[in-house]
Coordinates of C-alpha atoms in Angstrom, one line a residue:
X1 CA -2.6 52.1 60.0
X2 CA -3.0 48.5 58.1
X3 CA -3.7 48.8 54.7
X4 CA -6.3 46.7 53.5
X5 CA -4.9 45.7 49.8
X6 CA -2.2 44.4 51.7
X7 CA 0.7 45.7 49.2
X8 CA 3.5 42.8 48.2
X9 CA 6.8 43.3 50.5
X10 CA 9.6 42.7 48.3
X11 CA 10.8 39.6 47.5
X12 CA 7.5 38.0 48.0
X13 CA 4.7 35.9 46.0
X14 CA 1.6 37.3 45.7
X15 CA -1.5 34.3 46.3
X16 CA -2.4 34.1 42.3
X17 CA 1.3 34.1 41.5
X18 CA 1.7 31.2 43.7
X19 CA -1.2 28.7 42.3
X20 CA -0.7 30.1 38.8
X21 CA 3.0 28.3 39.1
X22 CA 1.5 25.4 40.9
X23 CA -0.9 24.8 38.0
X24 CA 2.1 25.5 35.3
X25 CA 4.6 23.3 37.3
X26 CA 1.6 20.4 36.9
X27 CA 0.7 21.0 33.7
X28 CA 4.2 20.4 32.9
X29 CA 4.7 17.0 34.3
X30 CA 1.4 16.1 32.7
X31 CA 2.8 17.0 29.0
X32 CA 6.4 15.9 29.7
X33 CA 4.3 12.4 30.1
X34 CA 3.0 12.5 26.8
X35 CA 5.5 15.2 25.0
X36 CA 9.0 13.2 25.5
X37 CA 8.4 10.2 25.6
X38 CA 12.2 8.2 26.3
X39 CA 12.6 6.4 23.1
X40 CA 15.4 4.0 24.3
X41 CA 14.6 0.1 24.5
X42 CA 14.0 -0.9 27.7
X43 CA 11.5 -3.4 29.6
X44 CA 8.5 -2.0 31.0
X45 CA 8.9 -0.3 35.3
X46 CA 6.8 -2.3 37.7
X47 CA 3.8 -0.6 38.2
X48 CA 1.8 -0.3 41.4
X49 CA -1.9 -2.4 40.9
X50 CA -3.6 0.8 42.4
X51 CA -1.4 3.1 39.9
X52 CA -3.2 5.9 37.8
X53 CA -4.5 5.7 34.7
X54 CA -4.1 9.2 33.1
X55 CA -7.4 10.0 30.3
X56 CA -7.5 13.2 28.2
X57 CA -9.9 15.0 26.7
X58 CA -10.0 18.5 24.7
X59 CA -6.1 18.3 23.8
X60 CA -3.6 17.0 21.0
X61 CA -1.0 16.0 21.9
X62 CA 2.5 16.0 20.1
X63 CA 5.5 12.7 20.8
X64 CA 8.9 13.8 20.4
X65 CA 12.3 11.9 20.7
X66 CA 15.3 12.6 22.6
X67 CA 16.6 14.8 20.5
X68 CA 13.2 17.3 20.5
X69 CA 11.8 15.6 17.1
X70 CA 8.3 15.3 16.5
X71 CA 7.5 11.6 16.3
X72 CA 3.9 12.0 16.5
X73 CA 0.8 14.2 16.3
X74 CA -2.7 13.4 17.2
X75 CA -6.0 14.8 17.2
X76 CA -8.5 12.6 18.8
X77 CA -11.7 12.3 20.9
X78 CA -10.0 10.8 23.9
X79 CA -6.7 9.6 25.1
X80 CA -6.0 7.3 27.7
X81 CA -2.1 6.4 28.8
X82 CA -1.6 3.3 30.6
X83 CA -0.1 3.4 34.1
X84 CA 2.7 1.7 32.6
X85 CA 3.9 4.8 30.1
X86 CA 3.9 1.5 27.8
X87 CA 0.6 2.3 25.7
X88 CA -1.2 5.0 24.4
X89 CA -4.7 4.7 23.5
X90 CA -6.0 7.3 21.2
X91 CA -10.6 6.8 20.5
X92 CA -12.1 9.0 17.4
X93 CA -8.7 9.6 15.8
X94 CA -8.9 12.6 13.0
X95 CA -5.8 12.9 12.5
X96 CA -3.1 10.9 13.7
X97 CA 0.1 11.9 11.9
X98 CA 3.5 10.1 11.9
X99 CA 6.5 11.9 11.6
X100 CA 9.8 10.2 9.7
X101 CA 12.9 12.6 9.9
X102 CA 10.7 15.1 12.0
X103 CA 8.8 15.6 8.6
X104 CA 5.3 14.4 8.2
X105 CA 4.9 10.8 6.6
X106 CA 2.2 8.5 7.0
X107 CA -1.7 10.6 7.9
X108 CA -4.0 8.3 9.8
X109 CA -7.5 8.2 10.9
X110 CA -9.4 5.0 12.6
X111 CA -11.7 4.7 15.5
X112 CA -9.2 3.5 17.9
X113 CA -5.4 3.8 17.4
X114 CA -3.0 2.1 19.9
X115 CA 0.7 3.2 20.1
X116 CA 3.9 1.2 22.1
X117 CA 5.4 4.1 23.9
X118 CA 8.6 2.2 23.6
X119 CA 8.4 0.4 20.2
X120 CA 6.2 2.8 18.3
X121 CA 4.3 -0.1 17.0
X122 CA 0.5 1.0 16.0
X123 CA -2.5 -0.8 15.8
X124 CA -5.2 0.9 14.1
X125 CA -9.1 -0.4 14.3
X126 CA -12.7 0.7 12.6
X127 CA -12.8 2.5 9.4
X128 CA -9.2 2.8 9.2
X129 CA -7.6 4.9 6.7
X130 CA -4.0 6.4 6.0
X131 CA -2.0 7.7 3.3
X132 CA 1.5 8.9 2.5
X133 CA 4.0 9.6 0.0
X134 CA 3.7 8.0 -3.6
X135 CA 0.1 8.5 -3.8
X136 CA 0.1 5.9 -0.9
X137 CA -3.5 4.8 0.6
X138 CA -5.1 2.2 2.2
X139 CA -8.7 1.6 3.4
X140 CA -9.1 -1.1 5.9
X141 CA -11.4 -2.2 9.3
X142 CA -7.6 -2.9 10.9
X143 CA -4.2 -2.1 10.0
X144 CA -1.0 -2.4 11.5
X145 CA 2.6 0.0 11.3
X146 CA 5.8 -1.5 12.6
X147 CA 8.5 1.0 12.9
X148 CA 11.2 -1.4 13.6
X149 CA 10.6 -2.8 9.5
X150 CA 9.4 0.3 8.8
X151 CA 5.7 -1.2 7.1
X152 CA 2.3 -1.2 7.2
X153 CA 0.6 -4.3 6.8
X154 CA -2.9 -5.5 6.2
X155 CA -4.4 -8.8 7.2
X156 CA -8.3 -8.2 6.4
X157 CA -9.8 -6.7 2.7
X158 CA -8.3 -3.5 2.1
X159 CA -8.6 -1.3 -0.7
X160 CA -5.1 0.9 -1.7
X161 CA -3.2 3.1 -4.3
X162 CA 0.7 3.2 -4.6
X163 CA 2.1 5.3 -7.9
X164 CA -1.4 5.5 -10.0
X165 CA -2.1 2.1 -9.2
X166 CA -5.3 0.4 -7.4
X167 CA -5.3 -2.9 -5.3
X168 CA -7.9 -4.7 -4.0
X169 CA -6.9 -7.5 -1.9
X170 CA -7.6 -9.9 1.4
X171 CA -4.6 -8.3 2.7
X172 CA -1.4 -6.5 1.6
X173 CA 2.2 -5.6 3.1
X174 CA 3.5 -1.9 2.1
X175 CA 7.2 -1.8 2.6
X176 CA 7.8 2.2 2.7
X177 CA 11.8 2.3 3.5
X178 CA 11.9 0.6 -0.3
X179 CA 8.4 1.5 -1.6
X180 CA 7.2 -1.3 -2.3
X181 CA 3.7 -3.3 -2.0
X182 CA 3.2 -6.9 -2.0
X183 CA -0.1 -8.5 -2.1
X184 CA 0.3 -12.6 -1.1
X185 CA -3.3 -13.8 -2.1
X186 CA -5.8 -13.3 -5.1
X187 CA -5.8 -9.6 -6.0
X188 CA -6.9 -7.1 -8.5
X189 CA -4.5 -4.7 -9.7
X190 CA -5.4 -2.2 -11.8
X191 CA -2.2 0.2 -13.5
X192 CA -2.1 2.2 -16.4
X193 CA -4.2 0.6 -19.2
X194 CA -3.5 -3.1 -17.3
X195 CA -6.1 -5.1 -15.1
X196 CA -4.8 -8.2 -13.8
X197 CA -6.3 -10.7 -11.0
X198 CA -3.5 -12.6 -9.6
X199 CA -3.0 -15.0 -7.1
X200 CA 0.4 -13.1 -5.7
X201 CA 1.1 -9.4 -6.8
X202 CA 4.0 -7.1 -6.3
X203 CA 4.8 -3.2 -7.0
X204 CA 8.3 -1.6 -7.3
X205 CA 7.7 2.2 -7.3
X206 CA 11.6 3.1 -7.6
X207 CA 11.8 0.5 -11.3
X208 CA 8.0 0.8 -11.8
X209 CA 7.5 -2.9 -12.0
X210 CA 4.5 -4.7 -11.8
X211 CA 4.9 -8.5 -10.9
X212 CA 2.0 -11.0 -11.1
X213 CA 1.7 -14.5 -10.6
X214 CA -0.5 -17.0 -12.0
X215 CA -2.4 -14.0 -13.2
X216 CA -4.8 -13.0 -15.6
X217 CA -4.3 -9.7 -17.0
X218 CA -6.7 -7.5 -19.8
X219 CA -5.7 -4.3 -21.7
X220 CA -7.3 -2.8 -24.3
X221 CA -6.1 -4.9 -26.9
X222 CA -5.0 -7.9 -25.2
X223 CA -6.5 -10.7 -23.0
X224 CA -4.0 -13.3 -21.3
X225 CA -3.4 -16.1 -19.0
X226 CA 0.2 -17.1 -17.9
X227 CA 2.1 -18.2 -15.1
X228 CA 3.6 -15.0 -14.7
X229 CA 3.3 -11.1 -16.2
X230 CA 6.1 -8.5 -15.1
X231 CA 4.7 -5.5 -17.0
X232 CA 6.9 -2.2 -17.3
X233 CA 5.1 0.4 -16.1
X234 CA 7.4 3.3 -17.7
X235 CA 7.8 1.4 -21.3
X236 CA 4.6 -0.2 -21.5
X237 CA 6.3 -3.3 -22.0
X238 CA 4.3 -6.9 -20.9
X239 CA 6.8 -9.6 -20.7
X240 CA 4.4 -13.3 -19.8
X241 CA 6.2 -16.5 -19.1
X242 CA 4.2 -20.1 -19.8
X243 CA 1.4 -18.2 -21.3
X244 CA -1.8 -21.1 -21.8
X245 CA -4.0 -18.3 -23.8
X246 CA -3.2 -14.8 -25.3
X247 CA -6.4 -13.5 -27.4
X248 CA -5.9 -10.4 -29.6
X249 CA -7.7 -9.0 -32.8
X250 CA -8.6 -12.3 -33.9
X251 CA -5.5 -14.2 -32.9
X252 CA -5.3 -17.3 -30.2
X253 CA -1.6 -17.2 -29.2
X254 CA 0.1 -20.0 -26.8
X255 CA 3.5 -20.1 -26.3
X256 CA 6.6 -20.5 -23.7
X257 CA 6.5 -16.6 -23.1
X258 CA 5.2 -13.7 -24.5
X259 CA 6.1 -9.5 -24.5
X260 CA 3.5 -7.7 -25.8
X261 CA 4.5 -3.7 -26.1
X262 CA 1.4 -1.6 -25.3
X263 CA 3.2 1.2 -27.2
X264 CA 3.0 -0.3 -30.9
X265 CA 0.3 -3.1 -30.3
X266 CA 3.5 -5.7 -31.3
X267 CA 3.6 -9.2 -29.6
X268 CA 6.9 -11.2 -29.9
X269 CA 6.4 -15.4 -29.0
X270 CA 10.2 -16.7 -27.8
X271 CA 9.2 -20.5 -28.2
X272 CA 6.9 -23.3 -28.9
X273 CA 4.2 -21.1 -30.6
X274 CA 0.8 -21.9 -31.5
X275 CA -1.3 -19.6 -33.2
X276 CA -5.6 -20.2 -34.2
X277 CA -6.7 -17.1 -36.8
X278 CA -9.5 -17.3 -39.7
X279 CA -9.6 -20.9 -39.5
X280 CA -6.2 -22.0 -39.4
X281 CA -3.8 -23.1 -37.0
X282 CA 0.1 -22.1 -37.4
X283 CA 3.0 -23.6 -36.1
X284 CA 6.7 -22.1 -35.2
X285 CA 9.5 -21.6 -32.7
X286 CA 8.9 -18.1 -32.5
X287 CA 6.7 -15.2 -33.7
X288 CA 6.0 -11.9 -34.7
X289 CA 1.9 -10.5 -34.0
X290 CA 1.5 -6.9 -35.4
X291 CA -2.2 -7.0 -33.8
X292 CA -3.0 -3.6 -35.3
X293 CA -2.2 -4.6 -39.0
X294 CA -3.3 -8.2 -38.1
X295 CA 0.2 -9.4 -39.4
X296 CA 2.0 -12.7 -38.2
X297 CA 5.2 -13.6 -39.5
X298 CA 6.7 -17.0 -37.9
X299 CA 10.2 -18.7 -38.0
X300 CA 11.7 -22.0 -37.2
X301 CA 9.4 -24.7 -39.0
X302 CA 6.6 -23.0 -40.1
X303 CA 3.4 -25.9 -40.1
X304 CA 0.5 -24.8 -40.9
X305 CA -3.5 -26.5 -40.7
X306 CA -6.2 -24.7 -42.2
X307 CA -9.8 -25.5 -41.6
X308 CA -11.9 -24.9 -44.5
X309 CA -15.1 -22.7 -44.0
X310 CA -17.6 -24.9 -43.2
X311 CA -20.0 -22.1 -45.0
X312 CA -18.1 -22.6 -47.9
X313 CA -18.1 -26.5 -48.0
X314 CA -21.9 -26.5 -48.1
X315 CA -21.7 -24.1 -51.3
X316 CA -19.4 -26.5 -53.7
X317 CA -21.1 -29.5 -55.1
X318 CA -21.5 -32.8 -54.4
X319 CA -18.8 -34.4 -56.5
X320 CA -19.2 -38.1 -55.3
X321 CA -22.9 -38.1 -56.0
X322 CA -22.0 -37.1 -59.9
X323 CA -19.6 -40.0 -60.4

């Protein structure tokens, strides 16, 4: 007599064993697309013009290197991988996270991120944002990351932080192997009690200095106009070169270069000073400003050319009308 649950001889697959490891043996080669990735340089396979385009909904998918580290992570409406294995197209992107060391560096979101399978270049477009380590942000419409120079760069108005401080710029490079950020056109920079618009602008976060050029810079105390201002982050200390105008409590300072220390409210003048206070004009080769006691004191030939009050003038009397 057959029996109708027809039992399993030994040694044999039962029907829902078998598809169960067809559909695991396919899933596999599906992910080992988009989970290992070969990382070595090479130049794109010919592909076939009727070859499959592979989309993907519902999943996140996870790159990893030859050695098993996780390159990158993303969470995303819909990804699409060219027939090529070259580039991966990821729409919606809410978290697109890169990986540096197999630890998490660089967070990105954007409404369309492309990745080089072979370069790991990224192009990020719409509403793009990312940040990473010292304080590191950026708010763009389109940024760029090359892994090769290890940077992300900006060509259109971003707005970013590195350290505490706050750019605003047409565009900006963010070098993140030396953490540093260079801004090439007119920027505003703001950093720890200093405000500067500058035509070219650079940020050291290892020495926590501040470079400007042809900039104009404000702090509480001080408003000036020079060539260049390297300010100190870590001191406080302002050091201006070919400075046209420095205005503080009352004093009009030009000179060859300038430091002003934030600290003590102290400006030094190396050379070819000229300072306009209470109607007077002084003279030197170099000075000292105490702006908070409203001191100067000024060496190498002192001249000096005071204006009298004209207030006062109007007050004496006419001394050639009583001859």
């Amino acid at each position: 007599m057959t029996d109708k649950n027809h039992p399993v001889r030994s040694g044999a697959l039962a029907p829902w064993m078998l598809w169960t490891l067809v559909w695991l043996t396919g899933g596999a080669v599906v992910a080992g697309i988009f989970l290992w990735p070969d990382d070595s340089p090479q130049l794109p396979r010919a592909v076939s013009p009727d070859a499959p385009v592979i989309e993907i909904t519902g999943v996140e998918p996870v790159l990893r290197d030859k050695q098993g580290r996780t390159v990158w992570a993303l969470k995303a409406g819909r990804i699409t991988l060219s027939a090529s294995r070259l580039v991966l197209v990821a729409e919606d992107v809410r978290r697109g996270v890169y990986y540096r060391d197999g630890k998490p560096f660089l967070i990105w979101q954007a409404k369309r991120l492309n990745l080089n399978n072979i370069t790991r270049d990224v192009t990020a477009d719409g509403e793009v944002s990312a940040t990473g380590p010292d304080g590191f942000s950026i708010r763009a419409a389109k940024a760029t990351w090359s892994h090769e120079k290890q940077e992300v760069r900006c060509d259109a108005p971003v707005k970013a932080t590195l350290r505490g401080a706050t750019f605003t710029a047409p565009g900006l490079i963010y070098q993140a192997q030396t953490g540093r950020l260079l801004c090439s056109e007119q920027s505003h920079t703001e950093t720890k009690g200093l405000a500067v618009d500058a035509a070219r602008v650079s940020y050291d976060t290892r020495t926590g200095i501040l470079r400007s050029e042809q900039a104009h810079g404000v702090t509480q105390e001080l408003t000036i106009d020079a060539g260049s201002v390297v300010y100190d982050t870590r001191s406080g200390l302002i050091r201006c070169a070919q400075v046209s105008r420095a205005v503080t409590h009352g004093f009009t300072i030009s000179a060859a270069d300038v430091s002003y220390d934030m600290r003590s409210g102290v400006l030094r003048c190396g050379r070819d000073v000229n300072i306009e206070t209470s109607g007077a004009t002084l003279r030197g080769g170099s000075a000292v400003v105490d702006t908070r006691a409203r001191k100067v004191s000024i060496t190498n030939g002192l001249e000096v050319r005071v204006q009298p009050d004209p207030a006062l003038l109007k007050s004496l009397p006419n001394l050639s009308a009583a001859r």
